[in-house]
Amino acid sequence: MAKRKPPAPVTEDDAALFREAIGEVRVLQAPPPVPERPRPAPRPRMRELDEALALQQSRQTGWFEATIEAGEALSYRRDEVPEKVLKALKRGQYSIGGELDLHQMRATEAERWLREFLAESRAGGHACVRIIHGKGLRAAAGGSVLKALVDRMLRQRADVLAYASAPEAMGGTGAVLVLLARKRPGEQGPGTG
């Protein structure tokens, strides 16, 4: 291998000649930083999984066959919801933001309406809603199919914090009051789950 010669030192005349050839130099400003790509809106994956599981279970045999006695009071709360919140709900102390009446509906139709109603209520910012399912007094089996359907569906939904049969003045055991979780920023609206 041949050795490279070191470069010749730059003389003062060479430097002056170079500066004269280039002209006046100006300092360039650094370019602005590249804007960050916007993050995609978060997808409510757990809610989608809950909805898919509930839909799958609803299509299984026996889903609509089970009933609950007409006078049986419904009551449920998630572990993170204090007992005093459930007691206040049972007394009807929350303002009702929306209402759905499932009377005279077939179970499959009631299921669809209930899903849409809960999604729209939550998207509309309603914290508490009332669902009228009836007592099932005319059911052949002696229990309420719609009441059992509402009970099962509400227990499976991640956006339901608590629910309880309404006070007598608000429908008693023929209706249920439901507390809904707040919609998170960036969460998609109804029809997405």
Short mmCIF file of C-alpha atoms in Angstrom, two decimals:
data_model
loop_
_atom_site.label_atom_id
_atom_site.label_comp_id
_atom_site.label_asym_id
_atom_site.label_seq_id
_atom_site.Cartn_x
_atom_site.Cartn_y
_atom_site.Cartn_z
CA MET A 1 0.00 0.00 0.00
CA ALA A 2 1.16 3.40 -0.90
CA LYS A 3 1.22 6.03 1.79
CA ARG A 4 -0.89 9.12 1.27
CA LYS A 5 0.76 12.48 1.33
CA PRO A 6 -0.51 14.82 4.02
CA PRO A 7 -2.41 17.81 2.59
CA ALA A 8 -0.40 20.95 2.04
CA PRO A 9 -0.97 23.60 4.68
CA VAL A 10 -3.37 26.42 3.71
CA THR A 11 -1.53 29.65 3.26
CA GLU A 12 -2.92 33.06 4.11
CA ASP A 13 -3.07 33.93 0.38
CA ASP A 14 -5.06 30.77 -0.37
CA ALA A 15 -7.54 31.58 2.41
CA ALA A 16 -7.98 35.17 1.19
CA LEU A 17 -8.48 33.96 -2.39
CA PHE A 18 -11.11 31.48 -1.18
CA ARG A 19 -13.01 34.15 0.82
CA GLU A 20 -12.95 36.50 -2.17
CA ALA A 21 -14.34 33.77 -4.47
CA ILE A 22 -17.21 32.88 -2.13
CA GLY A 23 -18.24 36.34 -1.13
CA GLU A 24 -19.98 37.33 2.07
CA VAL A 25 -21.20 34.46 4.23
CA ARG A 26 -24.45 34.52 6.19
CA VAL A 27 -25.42 32.16 8.97
CA LEU A 28 -28.31 29.86 8.11
CA GLN A 29 -30.97 29.34 10.72
CA ALA A 30 -31.74 25.79 11.72
CA PRO A 31 -34.92 24.48 10.06
CA PRO A 32 -37.96 24.18 12.33
CA PRO A 33 -38.40 20.74 13.86
CA VAL A 34 -40.49 18.31 11.88
CA PRO A 35 -44.02 18.29 13.35
CA GLU A 36 -44.93 15.17 15.26
CA ARG A 37 -47.33 12.87 13.49
CA PRO A 38 -50.69 13.04 15.22
CA ARG A 39 -51.39 9.98 17.29
CA PRO A 40 -54.41 7.96 16.25
CA ALA A 41 -57.46 8.16 18.47
CA PRO A 42 -57.43 5.38 21.06
CA ARG A 43 -59.67 2.43 20.27
CA PRO A 44 -61.86 1.16 23.10
CA ARG A 45 -60.63 -2.42 22.68
CA MET A 46 -62.06 -3.71 25.96
CA ARG A 47 -65.49 -2.32 25.13
CA GLU A 48 -65.30 -3.90 21.67
CA LEU A 49 -64.35 -7.24 23.24
CA ASP A 50 -67.18 -6.91 25.79
CA GLU A 51 -69.66 -6.17 23.02
CA ALA A 52 -68.41 -9.08 20.88
CA LEU A 53 -68.62 -11.48 23.83
CA ALA A 54 -72.11 -10.29 24.76
CA LEU A 55 -73.24 -10.65 21.15
CA GLN A 56 -71.78 -14.15 20.95
CA GLN A 57 -73.46 -15.19 24.19
CA SER A 58 -76.73 -13.66 23.10
CA ARG A 59 -76.81 -15.93 20.09
CA GLN A 60 -76.30 -19.06 22.13
CA THR A 61 -79.26 -21.25 22.97
CA GLY A 62 -80.86 -20.41 26.28
CA TRP A 63 -79.83 -16.75 26.32
CA PHE A 64 -83.40 -15.53 25.97
CA GLU A 65 -85.05 -18.47 27.71
CA ALA A 66 -84.00 -17.61 31.26
CA THR A 67 -86.31 -15.39 33.26
CA ILE A 68 -86.32 -13.44 36.51
CA GLU A 69 -89.32 -13.29 38.84
CA ALA A 70 -91.50 -10.21 38.38
CA GLY A 71 -91.02 -8.88 41.92
CA GLU A 72 -87.28 -9.60 42.14
CA ALA A 73 -85.23 -6.42 42.56
CA LEU A 74 -82.10 -6.05 40.45
CA SER A 75 -78.92 -4.65 41.98
CA TYR A 76 -75.30 -4.60 40.81
CA ARG A 77 -72.18 -2.48 41.22
CA ARG A 78 -68.60 -2.84 40.07
CA ASP A 79 -66.02 -3.32 42.83
CA GLU A 80 -64.62 0.19 42.36
CA VAL A 81 -68.05 1.79 42.89
CA PRO A 82 -68.75 2.64 46.57
CA GLU A 83 -71.76 1.02 48.24
CA LYS A 84 -73.19 4.49 49.05
CA VAL A 85 -73.42 5.22 45.30
CA LEU A 86 -75.55 2.09 44.80
CA LYS A 87 -77.77 3.07 47.75
CA ALA A 88 -78.30 6.54 46.27
CA LEU A 89 -79.12 4.95 42.91
CA LYS A 90 -81.70 2.64 44.54
CA ARG A 91 -83.36 5.70 46.13
CA GLY A 92 -83.50 7.44 42.73
CA GLN A 93 -81.25 10.31 43.79
CA TYR A 94 -79.54 10.69 40.40
CA SER A 95 -80.90 12.85 37.60
CA ILE A 96 -82.14 10.69 34.71
CA GLY A 97 -80.56 11.71 31.39
CA GLY A 98 -82.43 9.32 29.11
CA GLU A 99 -85.03 6.59 29.06
CA LEU A 100 -85.67 3.45 27.00
CA ASP A 101 -88.95 1.52 27.10
CA LEU A 102 -88.57 -2.12 26.03
CA HIS A 103 -92.25 -3.06 26.65
CA GLN A 104 -93.76 -5.37 24.04
CA MET A 105 -90.43 -5.98 22.28
CA ARG A 106 -89.05 -9.36 21.36
CA ALA A 107 -85.82 -10.21 23.14
CA THR A 108 -83.65 -9.92 20.01
CA GLU A 109 -85.12 -6.51 19.19
CA ALA A 110 -84.79 -5.35 22.80
CA GLU A 111 -81.14 -6.39 22.84
CA ARG A 112 -80.36 -4.29 19.77
CA TRP A 113 -82.24 -1.25 21.12
CA LEU A 114 -80.52 -1.56 24.50
CA ARG A 115 -77.04 -1.63 22.94
CA GLU A 116 -77.76 1.42 20.80
CA PHE A 117 -79.40 3.32 23.67
CA LEU A 118 -76.47 2.75 26.05
CA ALA A 119 -73.90 3.77 23.43
CA GLU A 120 -75.84 6.93 22.50
CA SER A 121 -76.49 7.82 26.14
CA ARG A 122 -72.84 7.53 27.01
CA ALA A 123 -71.78 9.49 23.93
CA GLY A 124 -74.29 12.17 24.93
CA GLY A 125 -72.70 12.45 28.37
CA HIS A 126 -75.63 10.98 30.34
CA ALA A 127 -74.44 9.61 33.67
CA CYS A 128 -77.72 7.94 34.65
CA VAL A 129 -80.46 6.45 32.48
CA ARG A 130 -83.66 4.48 33.07
CA ILE A 131 -84.55 1.31 31.22
CA ILE A 132 -88.13 0.09 31.47
CA HIS A 133 -88.20 -3.68 30.94
CA GLY A 134 -91.56 -4.49 32.55
CA LYS A 135 -92.29 -7.17 35.09
CA GLY A 136 -93.17 -9.96 32.68
CA LEU A 137 -96.56 -10.56 34.25
CA ARG A 138 -97.95 -11.87 30.96
CA ALA A 139 -95.01 -14.19 30.24
CA ALA A 140 -95.98 -17.85 29.94
CA ALA A 141 -93.17 -18.99 32.24
CA GLY A 142 -94.22 -16.52 34.94
CA GLY A 143 -90.99 -14.50 34.82
CA SER A 144 -89.66 -11.61 32.81
CA VAL A 145 -87.49 -12.50 29.84
CA LEU A 146 -86.68 -8.84 29.14
CA LYS A 147 -85.74 -8.20 32.77
CA ALA A 148 -83.33 -11.16 32.66
CA LEU A 149 -81.93 -9.94 29.35
CA VAL A 150 -81.33 -6.43 30.72
CA ASP A 151 -79.71 -7.88 33.87
CA ARG A 152 -77.28 -10.07 31.90
CA MET A 153 -76.40 -7.41 29.32
CA LEU A 154 -75.74 -4.69 31.90
CA ARG A 155 -73.46 -6.96 33.96
CA GLN A 156 -71.30 -7.66 30.92
CA ARG A 157 -70.78 -4.09 29.78
CA ALA A 158 -67.59 -2.30 30.78
CA ASP A 159 -69.32 1.10 30.55
CA VAL A 160 -71.94 0.20 33.21
CA LEU A 161 -70.76 1.13 36.71
CA ALA A 162 -73.88 0.12 38.63
CA TYR A 163 -77.59 -0.49 38.25
CA ALA A 164 -80.58 -1.12 40.49
CA SER A 165 -84.32 -1.57 40.25
CA ALA A 166 -85.99 1.81 40.31
CA PRO A 167 -87.93 3.16 43.31
CA GLU A 168 -91.70 2.45 43.12
CA ALA A 169 -92.47 5.98 41.90
CA MET A 170 -90.06 5.45 38.95
CA GLY A 171 -91.23 2.01 37.87
CA GLY A 172 -90.22 -0.25 40.75
CA THR A 173 -89.07 -3.73 39.74
CA GLY A 174 -90.33 -3.07 36.20
CA ALA A 175 -87.51 -0.60 35.51
CA VAL A 176 -83.83 -0.24 36.25
CA LEU A 177 -81.65 2.84 36.82
CA VAL A 178 -78.18 2.59 35.28
CA LEU A 179 -75.01 4.58 36.08
CA LEU A 180 -72.72 4.87 33.07
CA ALA A 181 -68.98 5.53 32.99
CA ARG A 182 -67.93 8.83 31.48
CA LYS A 183 -66.79 8.80 27.90
CA ARG A 184 -63.00 9.18 27.72
CA PRO A 185 -61.50 11.92 25.50
CA GLY A 186 -60.76 10.57 22.04
CA GLU A 187 -63.09 7.60 22.47
CA GLN A 188 -65.21 6.98 19.44
CA GLY A 189 -68.95 7.55 19.57
CA PRO A 190 -71.92 5.27 19.01
CA GLY A 191 -71.88 2.67 16.29
CA THR A 192 -68.22 1.86 16.79
CA GLY A 193 -68.48 -1.09 19.12
#
